[in-house]
Amino acid sequence: VVDNAGENVTLKAEGVNFDEEVSDIFEFSSGPINASGDTLRVEVCISDCPYLASEPYIIDLIASDNACPLPQRDTVRMIFNVEAPPNTKPFYDSPSSATTLVRSQPEGVSVALDELLIGKDNDLDSLRFFFYAEDYDPVAYGISLDTVLDTKGEKRVNFNWNTSCQNFPFGDRNTFDLGIVLEDYDTCSFDSGDTLFYELEVVLPPNTSPQLDGPEALYNRQIKSSLNFDVSTTDADNDPITLSAFGNGFNLSNVGISFVGGLENGVIESPFAWELSCANLNITQTTSYSIFFVTEDQDFCEETNADTLEVVVNVVVPANNKPEFEIDDFYSLNINEEFVLDVIANDGDNSDLLTLDLLSVNSAPPSEGFSFERSTGSGRVSSTLTWTPECALLGENYATESYTVDFLVFDDNCPNIESQSISVTFEVSELAVDYGQFVPPNAFTPNGDGHNDTYTLSNLTDQIYNLPPDNCADQFQSIIIFDRTGSKIFQSSSREFVWTGNGADAGTYYFQIDYLNTDYKGTITLVR
């Protein structure tokens, strides 16, 4: 390589018609040009074995300098003819590789498929055997080669196969395409050999698949109903069998399904139970559920023998009627008089559970005498409103006032819950009292005969004998009874008073009844 003095030259080689790395064929990889401008001499050492077995091969020898700013390079293309050492291919002396060999072996035996595999090489090269198999490892399935003789030019091996399911997974795979390659160790390690091809099969013992039975393929069930059936599986071989179930896109327990399944010999029966409640199901997302029941046996060779049954459950959501109230929207009430109203609502679906309540806590009027309880009922619901209005509910000068009470009824017909509300107006008025209609009884007979034995002015059959009711303008205060001398012999501030006449002689007595704004006076005759 000739260049200017002092230039540093780098040498490399590249194969043109082959891909092997050949940069190391230079004895020296690089060197400088000396000050005298002498040439740089290097040796190129070509391999004894050709890079291509049957044709010349081409190499570019490239020299590069490091001149600045424009490095230069020069290339010499060389064509080499290298004759490889002579080599004859090894061959099978027994058995012949001319045809594919077919072998079927019963499960559970360990056999030498061919007594010997004999490979020979006329060049007396050393020999080796190896497996050629796609997508599986022969050793993982009990296949082995055991050397019997290994000399220059000849090698003998036993081709053995252990077909026991206890040791190898023939339940997963029991047929095999296998090549056994014979190759020599020639000087240049060219690919040269002979191959035996086998079609192998392990004959597995008979095994019947388990069978599922019990449920239908399709069920239509209304929401708030239940679904129950038994699932059974049997295996004619009486193998251990499993029974399980899973939902397509959902967890069985999360939707309220109870199913145990299990592992038994020969027969399994397991109950399936499902409460199709709104709490378990999200009907707004789906109304169709696919459930898969799977049974599989555990036979000696662990073959995959399964039976699967799909059950589709369609959840039916019926139309829902709104509940309706059976009350009016207006009622009149009087102060101090108890008002009773049965608040009733019904549902056209008849089976829905209804809940009746005030629409809100603010729906109740500001009255201690108001009472209404939340209630539930199937198809029909009622709750009793009782109300004895107080004077404080009236307006100025005891003017009539109106109060609105809001009631709500709703059903449990999921997922389409229906409700209804009603606003009822209650008109509260002052109690009109005719004080002139009061005619107090004027005699009683405390003789113990059970008739007219006490003197009272309440709860009497004839209304005119009872004390006038209280209203906001006038209320009962007291009753006082005097004898002829003006002495007080009985007094009470209770409207429910009872005078027995004890200690009093027969004769005439005087009473005074005081209301806040009204007074009554008269006589009472005590007859013994």
Coordinates of C-alpha atoms in Angstrom, one line a residue:
V1 CA 0.0 0.0 0.0
V2 CA 1.6 3.3 -1.1
D3 CA 0.6 6.7 0.3
N4 CA 2.1 9.9 1.5
A5 CA 4.7 9.7 4.2
G6 CA 3.2 9.8 7.7
E7 CA -0.4 8.9 6.7
N8 CA -2.0 6.3 8.8
V9 CA -3.6 3.5 6.8
T10 CA -6.4 1.3 7.8
L11 CA -7.0 -2.0 6.1
K12 CA -10.1 -4.2 6.0
A13 CA -11.7 -6.9 3.9
E14 CA -15.3 -7.4 2.8
G15 CA -17.0 -10.5 1.3
V16 CA -18.8 -9.7 -2.0
N17 CA -20.7 -12.8 -2.8
F18 CA -21.0 -14.2 0.8
D19 CA -21.8 -12.9 4.2
E20 CA -19.1 -14.3 6.5
E21 CA -16.9 -11.8 8.4
V22 CA -13.4 -11.8 6.8
S23 CA -11.8 -8.6 8.2
D24 CA -9.3 -10.8 10.2
I25 CA -7.7 -12.2 7.1
F26 CA -5.1 -9.4 7.3
E27 CA -1.9 -10.2 9.2
F28 CA -1.9 -6.5 10.4
S29 CA -5.0 -4.4 10.5
S30 CA -3.3 -1.0 10.0
G31 CA 0.0 0.9 10.0
P32 CA 1.6 4.2 9.1
I33 CA 3.6 5.1 5.9
N34 CA 7.2 5.9 7.0
A35 CA 9.0 9.2 6.4
S36 CA 10.7 7.8 3.4
G37 CA 7.4 7.1 1.7
D38 CA 8.0 3.4 1.6
T39 CA 5.2 1.1 0.9
L40 CA 3.3 -0.6 3.7
R41 CA 3.4 -4.3 3.2
V42 CA 0.8 -6.6 4.7
E43 CA -0.1 -10.3 4.4
V44 CA -3.5 -11.7 3.5
C45 CA -4.2 -15.1 4.9
I46 CA -7.0 -17.0 3.3
S47 CA -8.9 -19.8 5.1
D48 CA -8.2 -23.4 4.1
C49 CA -11.9 -24.1 3.9
P50 CA -13.8 -22.1 1.3
Y51 CA -16.5 -19.7 2.3
L52 CA -18.6 -21.1 -0.6
A53 CA -18.4 -24.8 -1.2
S54 CA -19.1 -25.0 -4.9
E55 CA -17.9 -21.7 -6.5
P56 CA -15.2 -19.0 -6.3
Y57 CA -15.7 -16.4 -3.7
I58 CA -14.9 -12.7 -4.1
I59 CA -13.2 -10.5 -1.5
D60 CA -12.6 -6.7 -1.6
L61 CA -9.4 -5.6 0.0
I62 CA -9.8 -2.0 1.1
A63 CA -7.1 0.5 2.2
S64 CA -8.1 3.9 3.8
D65 CA -6.0 6.8 5.0
N66 CA -6.8 9.5 7.6
A67 CA -6.0 12.6 5.5
C68 CA -7.8 15.7 6.4
P69 CA -10.2 17.0 5.1
L70 CA -10.8 14.3 2.5
P71 CA -9.7 10.8 3.4
Q72 CA -9.1 8.6 0.5
R73 CA -9.4 4.9 -0.1
D74 CA -8.4 2.2 -2.7
T75 CA -9.9 -1.2 -3.3
V76 CA -8.5 -4.4 -4.8
R77 CA -11.1 -7.0 -5.7
M78 CA -9.7 -10.6 -5.6
I79 CA -11.3 -13.8 -6.7
F80 CA -10.3 -17.0 -4.9
N81 CA -10.7 -20.6 -6.0
V82 CA -10.3 -22.8 -2.9
E83 CA -10.9 -26.5 -3.3
A84 CA -12.3 -28.0 -0.1
P85 CA -10.9 -31.3 1.2
P86 CA -12.8 -34.2 -0.4
N87 CA -15.7 -35.4 1.8
T88 CA -18.3 -38.0 1.2
K89 CA -21.7 -37.8 3.0
P90 CA -22.4 -40.1 5.9
F91 CA -25.3 -42.6 5.5
Y92 CA -27.6 -44.9 7.3
D93 CA -26.5 -48.4 7.0
S94 CA -29.6 -49.5 8.9
P95 CA -32.5 -48.8 8.7
S96 CA -32.8 -47.3 5.3
S97 CA -33.6 -43.6 5.1
A98 CA -35.3 -44.0 1.7
T99 CA -38.8 -44.1 3.2
T100 CA -40.6 -42.7 6.2
L101 CA -40.9 -45.1 9.1
V102 CA -44.2 -45.5 10.9
R103 CA -44.4 -46.7 14.5
S104 CA -47.4 -47.0 16.9
Q105 CA -46.8 -48.0 20.5
P106 CA -49.3 -48.7 23.2
E107 CA -49.2 -46.3 26.2
G108 CA -47.2 -47.4 29.2
V109 CA -44.3 -49.3 27.5
S110 CA -40.6 -48.5 27.2
V111 CA -39.3 -49.9 23.9
A112 CA -36.4 -49.8 21.5
L113 CA -38.2 -48.8 18.3
D114 CA -35.4 -50.1 16.1
E115 CA -32.8 -52.4 17.6
L116 CA -30.0 -50.2 16.3
L117 CA -29.5 -47.1 14.2
I118 CA -26.3 -47.6 12.4
G119 CA -24.5 -44.6 10.7
K120 CA -21.4 -44.9 8.6
D121 CA -18.9 -42.6 6.8
N122 CA -16.5 -43.7 4.1
D123 CA -14.1 -40.9 5.0
L124 CA -13.9 -42.3 8.5
D125 CA -15.0 -39.0 9.9
S126 CA -16.5 -38.9 13.4
L127 CA -20.3 -39.0 13.5
R128 CA -23.2 -37.6 15.5
F129 CA -26.9 -38.1 15.7
F130 CA -29.4 -35.4 16.7
F131 CA -33.2 -34.8 16.6
Y132 CA -35.0 -32.6 14.1
A133 CA -38.5 -31.7 15.4
E134 CA -40.8 -28.8 14.9
D135 CA -42.7 -27.1 17.9
Y136 CA -41.8 -29.8 20.5
D137 CA -38.8 -31.3 22.3
P138 CA -38.5 -35.1 21.7
V139 CA -36.8 -35.5 25.1
A140 CA -39.8 -34.1 26.9
Y141 CA -41.8 -36.9 25.4
G142 CA -39.6 -39.8 26.4
I143 CA -37.6 -40.1 23.2
S144 CA -33.8 -40.8 23.5
L145 CA -30.8 -42.0 21.6
D146 CA -28.4 -44.2 23.6
T147 CA -24.9 -44.7 22.1
V148 CA -23.8 -48.3 21.7
L149 CA -20.7 -47.8 19.4
D150 CA -18.8 -44.7 18.5
T151 CA -15.7 -45.1 16.3
K152 CA -14.2 -43.3 13.3
G153 CA -16.5 -43.8 10.4
E154 CA -19.3 -45.6 12.3
K155 CA -21.7 -44.8 15.1
R156 CA -24.5 -47.0 16.5
V157 CA -27.3 -45.9 18.9
N158 CA -30.4 -47.4 20.3
F159 CA -33.6 -45.4 19.5
N160 CA -35.7 -45.7 22.7
W161 CA -39.1 -44.4 23.6
N162 CA -40.8 -44.4 27.0
T163 CA -44.6 -44.1 26.3
S164 CA -45.7 -44.0 30.0
C165 CA -48.4 -41.3 30.7
Q166 CA -47.1 -41.3 34.3
N167 CA -43.8 -39.8 33.1
F168 CA -44.7 -37.8 29.9
P169 CA -47.7 -35.6 28.9
F170 CA -49.2 -37.8 26.1
G171 CA -52.6 -36.5 27.1
D172 CA -51.5 -33.2 25.5
R173 CA -49.9 -34.7 22.4
N174 CA -49.6 -38.3 21.2
T175 CA -48.5 -38.1 17.5
F176 CA -45.1 -36.9 16.5
D177 CA -43.2 -36.2 13.2
L178 CA -39.5 -36.8 14.0
G179 CA -36.3 -36.6 12.0
I180 CA -33.1 -38.2 13.3
V181 CA -30.1 -36.6 11.5
L182 CA -26.8 -38.3 11.0
E183 CA -23.9 -35.8 10.4
D184 CA -20.1 -36.2 10.0
Y185 CA -17.4 -34.0 11.5
D186 CA -15.6 -33.2 8.2
T187 CA -12.6 -30.8 8.1
C188 CA -14.6 -27.8 6.9
S189 CA -17.8 -28.7 8.8
F190 CA -19.9 -28.5 5.7
D191 CA -23.6 -29.5 6.1
S192 CA -23.6 -33.1 4.9
G193 CA -25.7 -35.9 6.3
D194 CA -28.5 -38.3 6.1
T195 CA -31.9 -38.2 7.9
L196 CA -34.4 -40.9 9.1
F197 CA -38.0 -39.7 9.2
Y198 CA -40.5 -41.3 11.6
E199 CA -44.2 -40.9 12.1
L200 CA -44.7 -41.9 15.8
E201 CA -48.0 -42.4 17.7
V202 CA -48.7 -43.3 21.3
V203 CA -51.9 -45.4 21.4
L204 CA -53.7 -44.1 24.5
P205 CA -56.1 -46.4 26.5
P206 CA -59.8 -45.9 25.8
N207 CA -61.4 -43.0 27.6
T208 CA -65.0 -41.7 27.4
S209 CA -65.8 -38.1 27.9
P210 CA -68.0 -37.1 30.8
Q211 CA -71.5 -36.0 30.0
L212 CA -73.5 -33.0 31.4
D213 CA -77.2 -33.2 32.1
G214 CA -79.9 -31.3 33.9
P215 CA -80.5 -27.7 32.9
E216 CA -82.3 -26.4 29.8
A217 CA -80.4 -24.3 27.3
L218 CA -82.7 -21.2 27.7
Y219 CA -84.7 -19.8 30.6
N220 CA -86.9 -16.7 30.7
R221 CA -87.4 -15.5 34.3
Q222 CA -89.1 -12.3 35.6
I223 CA -87.1 -10.1 37.9
K224 CA -87.7 -10.8 41.6
S225 CA -88.2 -14.5 40.8
S226 CA -85.9 -17.5 41.4
L227 CA -84.3 -20.1 39.2
N228 CA -83.4 -23.5 40.6
F229 CA -82.2 -26.7 38.9
D230 CA -79.7 -29.6 39.4
V231 CA -76.7 -30.1 37.2
S232 CA -75.2 -33.6 37.0
T233 CA -72.3 -35.1 35.2
T234 CA -71.3 -38.8 34.7
D235 CA -68.3 -40.6 33.4
A236 CA -68.6 -44.1 32.1
D237 CA -65.0 -44.9 33.0
N238 CA -65.7 -43.9 36.6
D239 CA -62.7 -41.5 36.4
P240 CA -62.4 -38.6 38.8
I241 CA -64.4 -35.8 37.3
T242 CA -64.7 -32.1 38.0
L243 CA -67.8 -29.9 37.7
S244 CA -67.6 -26.1 37.6
A245 CA -69.4 -23.1 36.2
F246 CA -68.5 -19.6 35.2
G247 CA -70.4 -16.6 33.8
N248 CA -69.6 -15.0 30.5
G249 CA -68.2 -11.6 31.6
F250 CA -69.5 -11.8 35.2
N251 CA -68.8 -13.5 38.5
L252 CA -71.5 -15.9 39.6
S253 CA -71.5 -15.0 43.3
N254 CA -71.6 -11.3 42.5
V255 CA -75.0 -11.7 40.9
G256 CA -76.3 -13.9 43.6
I257 CA -75.8 -17.4 42.0
S258 CA -75.1 -20.3 44.3
F259 CA -73.3 -23.3 42.7
V260 CA -70.8 -25.6 44.3
G261 CA -69.7 -28.2 41.7
G262 CA -66.9 -30.4 43.0
L263 CA -64.6 -33.3 42.3
E264 CA -65.9 -36.9 42.6
N265 CA -65.4 -40.3 41.0
G266 CA -67.8 -41.1 38.2
V267 CA -70.8 -39.0 39.2
I268 CA -71.4 -35.4 40.5
E269 CA -74.7 -33.7 41.1
S270 CA -74.8 -30.1 42.3
P271 CA -77.8 -27.7 42.8
F272 CA -77.9 -24.3 41.1
A273 CA -79.9 -21.5 42.8
W274 CA -80.3 -17.9 41.7
E275 CA -82.4 -15.2 43.3
L276 CA -83.0 -12.7 40.4
S277 CA -83.3 -9.7 42.7
C278 CA -82.6 -6.1 41.9
A279 CA -79.9 -6.1 44.6
N280 CA -78.1 -8.8 42.6
L281 CA -78.6 -7.7 39.1
N282 CA -77.8 -4.5 37.1
I283 CA -80.7 -4.7 34.7
T284 CA -79.9 -1.3 33.2
Q285 CA -76.7 -2.8 31.7
T286 CA -77.9 -6.2 30.5
T287 CA -80.9 -8.6 30.7
S288 CA -79.2 -11.6 29.2
Y289 CA -76.8 -13.8 31.1
S290 CA -74.8 -16.7 29.7
I291 CA -73.6 -19.4 32.2
F292 CA -71.2 -22.2 31.2
F293 CA -71.1 -25.5 33.0
V294 CA -67.9 -27.5 32.4
T295 CA -67.1 -31.0 33.3
E296 CA -63.8 -32.8 32.7
D297 CA -62.4 -36.2 33.7
Q298 CA -59.0 -36.9 35.1
D299 CA -58.1 -40.0 33.2
F300 CA -54.8 -41.9 33.5
C301 CA -53.2 -40.0 30.6
E302 CA -54.8 -36.7 31.5
E303 CA -56.3 -36.2 28.1
T304 CA -58.5 -33.2 27.6
N305 CA -62.0 -34.7 27.5
A306 CA -64.5 -32.0 28.5
D307 CA -68.2 -31.4 28.1
T308 CA -69.5 -27.9 28.2
L309 CA -73.1 -26.7 28.4
E310 CA -74.2 -23.1 27.9
V311 CA -77.3 -21.9 29.7
V312 CA -78.8 -18.5 28.7
V313 CA -81.0 -16.8 31.2
N314 CA -83.1 -13.8 30.0
V315 CA -84.4 -11.6 32.7
V316 CA -87.8 -10.3 31.9
V317 CA -88.8 -6.9 33.2
P318 CA -92.6 -6.5 33.0
A319 CA -94.3 -3.1 32.5
N320 CA -94.9 -1.2 35.7
N321 CA -98.1 0.7 36.6
K322 CA -97.9 3.7 38.8
P323 CA -99.5 3.4 42.2
E324 CA -102.6 5.6 42.8
F325 CA -104.0 7.3 45.9
E326 CA -107.6 6.7 47.0
I327 CA -108.1 9.9 49.0
D328 CA -109.5 13.4 48.2
D329 CA -107.3 16.4 48.0
F330 CA -109.4 18.6 50.5
Y331 CA -110.7 18.1 54.0
S332 CA -112.2 20.4 56.6
L333 CA -111.2 20.1 60.3
N334 CA -112.3 21.7 63.5
I335 CA -110.2 22.8 66.4
N336 CA -110.1 20.3 69.3
E337 CA -112.0 17.7 67.4
E338 CA -110.1 14.5 66.4
F339 CA -109.9 14.0 62.7
V340 CA -109.2 10.5 61.4
L341 CA -108.3 9.7 57.7
D342 CA -107.2 6.4 56.2
V343 CA -104.7 7.3 53.6
I344 CA -104.9 4.5 51.0
A345 CA -102.9 3.8 47.8
N346 CA -103.1 0.8 45.5
D347 CA -101.0 -0.6 42.6
G348 CA -102.4 -2.0 39.4
D349 CA -99.7 -4.7 39.4
N350 CA -101.0 -6.1 42.6
S351 CA -97.8 -7.9 43.5
D352 CA -95.6 -4.8 44.0
L353 CA -94.6 -3.9 47.5
L354 CA -95.8 -0.3 48.1
T355 CA -94.4 2.1 50.6
L356 CA -96.5 5.0 51.9
D357 CA -95.0 8.0 53.7
L358 CA -94.9 11.7 53.9
L359 CA -93.1 13.2 50.9
S360 CA -90.6 14.8 53.3
V361 CA -90.2 15.7 57.0
N362 CA -91.4 19.2 56.1
S363 CA -94.7 17.8 54.9
A364 CA -96.1 17.4 58.4
P365 CA -97.9 20.5 59.7
P366 CA -96.6 22.3 62.8
S367 CA -99.0 20.5 65.2
E368 CA -98.3 18.2 68.2
G369 CA -101.7 16.6 67.5
F370 CA -100.7 15.4 64.0
S371 CA -99.8 11.7 63.7
F372 CA -98.9 9.7 60.6
E373 CA -96.7 6.6 60.3
R374 CA -94.8 5.2 57.3
S375 CA -96.4 1.9 56.1
T376 CA -95.8 -0.8 53.5
G377 CA -98.1 -3.3 51.8
S378 CA -98.3 -5.6 48.9
G379 CA -100.5 -4.3 46.1
R380 CA -102.3 -2.0 48.5
V381 CA -101.1 0.1 51.4
S382 CA -102.7 2.3 54.0
S383 CA -101.8 4.3 57.1
T384 CA -104.1 6.2 59.4
L385 CA -103.7 9.9 59.8
T386 CA -105.0 11.2 63.1
W387 CA -105.1 14.9 63.9
T388 CA -106.6 17.0 66.7
P389 CA -105.8 20.6 65.7
E390 CA -104.8 23.1 68.3
C391 CA -105.9 26.7 68.6
A392 CA -102.4 27.8 67.6
L393 CA -103.1 26.7 64.1
L394 CA -105.7 29.3 63.6
G395 CA -105.1 32.8 62.2
E396 CA -105.6 36.1 63.9
N397 CA -108.9 36.3 65.8
Y398 CA -109.3 32.5 65.3
A399 CA -109.5 32.8 61.5
T400 CA -109.6 29.7 59.4
E401 CA -106.2 28.5 58.1
S402 CA -105.2 26.0 55.5
Y403 CA -102.3 23.5 55.6
T404 CA -101.0 21.3 52.8
V405 CA -99.7 17.9 53.5
D406 CA -97.7 16.0 50.8
F407 CA -97.9 12.2 50.7
L408 CA -95.8 9.9 48.6
V409 CA -96.3 6.3 47.6
F410 CA -93.7 4.2 45.6
D411 CA -93.3 0.6 44.5
D412 CA -90.4 -1.8 44.4
N413 CA -90.8 -2.9 40.8
C414 CA -87.1 -2.7 39.9
P415 CA -85.5 -1.5 37.8
N416 CA -88.4 0.8 36.8
I417 CA -89.6 2.0 40.2
E418 CA -92.8 4.1 39.9
S419 CA -94.1 6.6 42.4
Q420 CA -97.0 9.0 42.9
S421 CA -97.5 12.0 45.2
I422 CA -100.5 14.0 46.2
S423 CA -100.9 17.3 48.0
V424 CA -103.9 17.3 50.4
T425 CA -105.2 20.6 51.7
F426 CA -106.6 20.6 55.3
E427 CA -108.8 23.6 56.2
V428 CA -108.6 24.1 60.0
S429 CA -111.5 26.2 61.5
E430 CA -112.7 27.3 64.9
L431 CA -115.2 24.9 66.5
A432 CA -118.6 26.5 66.4
V433 CA -120.3 25.9 69.8
D434 CA -124.0 26.6 70.7
Y435 CA -123.7 27.1 74.4
G436 CA -127.5 27.6 74.7
Q437 CA -128.1 24.0 73.7
F438 CA -126.6 22.7 77.0
V439 CA -129.2 21.3 79.4
P440 CA -127.5 19.9 82.5
P441 CA -129.3 16.9 84.2
N442 CA -131.1 18.0 87.4
A443 CA -131.3 14.8 89.5
F444 CA -129.5 11.5 90.2
T445 CA -130.1 8.5 92.5
P446 CA -126.9 7.2 94.2
N447 CA -128.7 4.1 95.6
G448 CA -126.5 1.4 94.1
D449 CA -129.0 0.0 91.6
G450 CA -126.7 0.7 88.6
H451 CA -128.9 3.3 87.1
N452 CA -128.2 7.0 87.4
D453 CA -125.9 6.4 90.5
T454 CA -123.5 9.3 89.7
Y455 CA -123.6 12.8 88.5
T456 CA -121.5 13.6 85.4
L457 CA -121.7 15.8 82.4
S458 CA -119.6 13.8 79.9
N459 CA -120.1 10.7 77.7
L460 CA -123.9 10.8 78.2
T461 CA -126.2 9.4 75.5
D462 CA -128.1 12.6 75.0
Q463 CA -125.7 15.2 73.7
I464 CA -127.6 18.1 75.2
Y465 CA -126.7 16.8 78.7
N466 CA -122.9 16.9 78.0
L467 CA -120.7 19.9 78.6
P468 CA -120.3 22.1 75.6
P469 CA -117.0 21.4 73.9
D470 CA -114.0 23.7 74.2
N471 CA -113.0 25.9 71.4
C472 CA -110.4 28.6 71.1
A473 CA -112.7 31.3 72.4
D474 CA -114.2 29.5 75.4
Q475 CA -113.0 26.5 77.5
F476 CA -114.3 24.7 80.5
Q477 CA -112.7 25.8 83.8
S478 CA -114.5 24.1 86.8
I479 CA -117.7 22.9 88.4
I480 CA -118.6 23.6 92.1
I481 CA -121.6 22.1 94.0
F482 CA -123.0 23.8 97.1
D483 CA -125.6 22.7 99.7
R484 CA -128.5 24.9 100.9
T485 CA -126.2 26.7 103.4
G486 CA -123.8 27.7 100.6
S487 CA -121.1 25.3 101.7
K488 CA -119.0 23.8 99.0
I489 CA -119.3 20.0 99.0
F490 CA -117.8 19.1 95.6
Q491 CA -115.4 20.8 93.1
S492 CA -113.5 19.6 90.0
S493 CA -111.6 21.2 87.1
S494 CA -111.9 18.1 85.0
R495 CA -114.5 17.9 82.2
E496 CA -114.7 14.1 83.0
F497 CA -115.6 14.7 86.7
V498 CA -117.9 12.3 88.5
W499 CA -119.8 13.2 91.7
T500 CA -120.9 10.1 93.7
G501 CA -122.9 12.0 96.3
N502 CA -121.0 10.2 99.1
G503 CA -121.7 11.9 102.5
A504 CA -124.5 14.0 101.1
D505 CA -128.1 13.7 102.2
A506 CA -131.1 13.5 99.9
G507 CA -132.2 16.9 98.9
T508 CA -131.6 19.8 96.5
Y509 CA -128.1 21.1 95.8
Y510 CA -126.8 24.0 93.7
F511 CA -124.1 23.9 90.9
Q512 CA -122.0 26.5 89.2
I513 CA -120.2 25.6 85.9
D514 CA -117.6 28.1 84.8
Y515 CA -116.2 28.4 81.3
L516 CA -113.7 31.1 80.4
N517 CA -116.4 33.3 79.1
T518 CA -119.6 31.5 79.9
D519 CA -121.3 30.4 83.2
Y520 CA -124.1 28.0 84.0
K521 CA -126.0 27.7 87.3
G522 CA -128.8 25.4 88.4
T523 CA -130.0 22.8 90.9
I524 CA -129.4 19.1 91.4
T525 CA -131.8 16.9 93.3
L526 CA -130.1 13.9 95.1
V527 CA -132.7 11.1 95.5
R528 CA -131.9 8.1 97.8

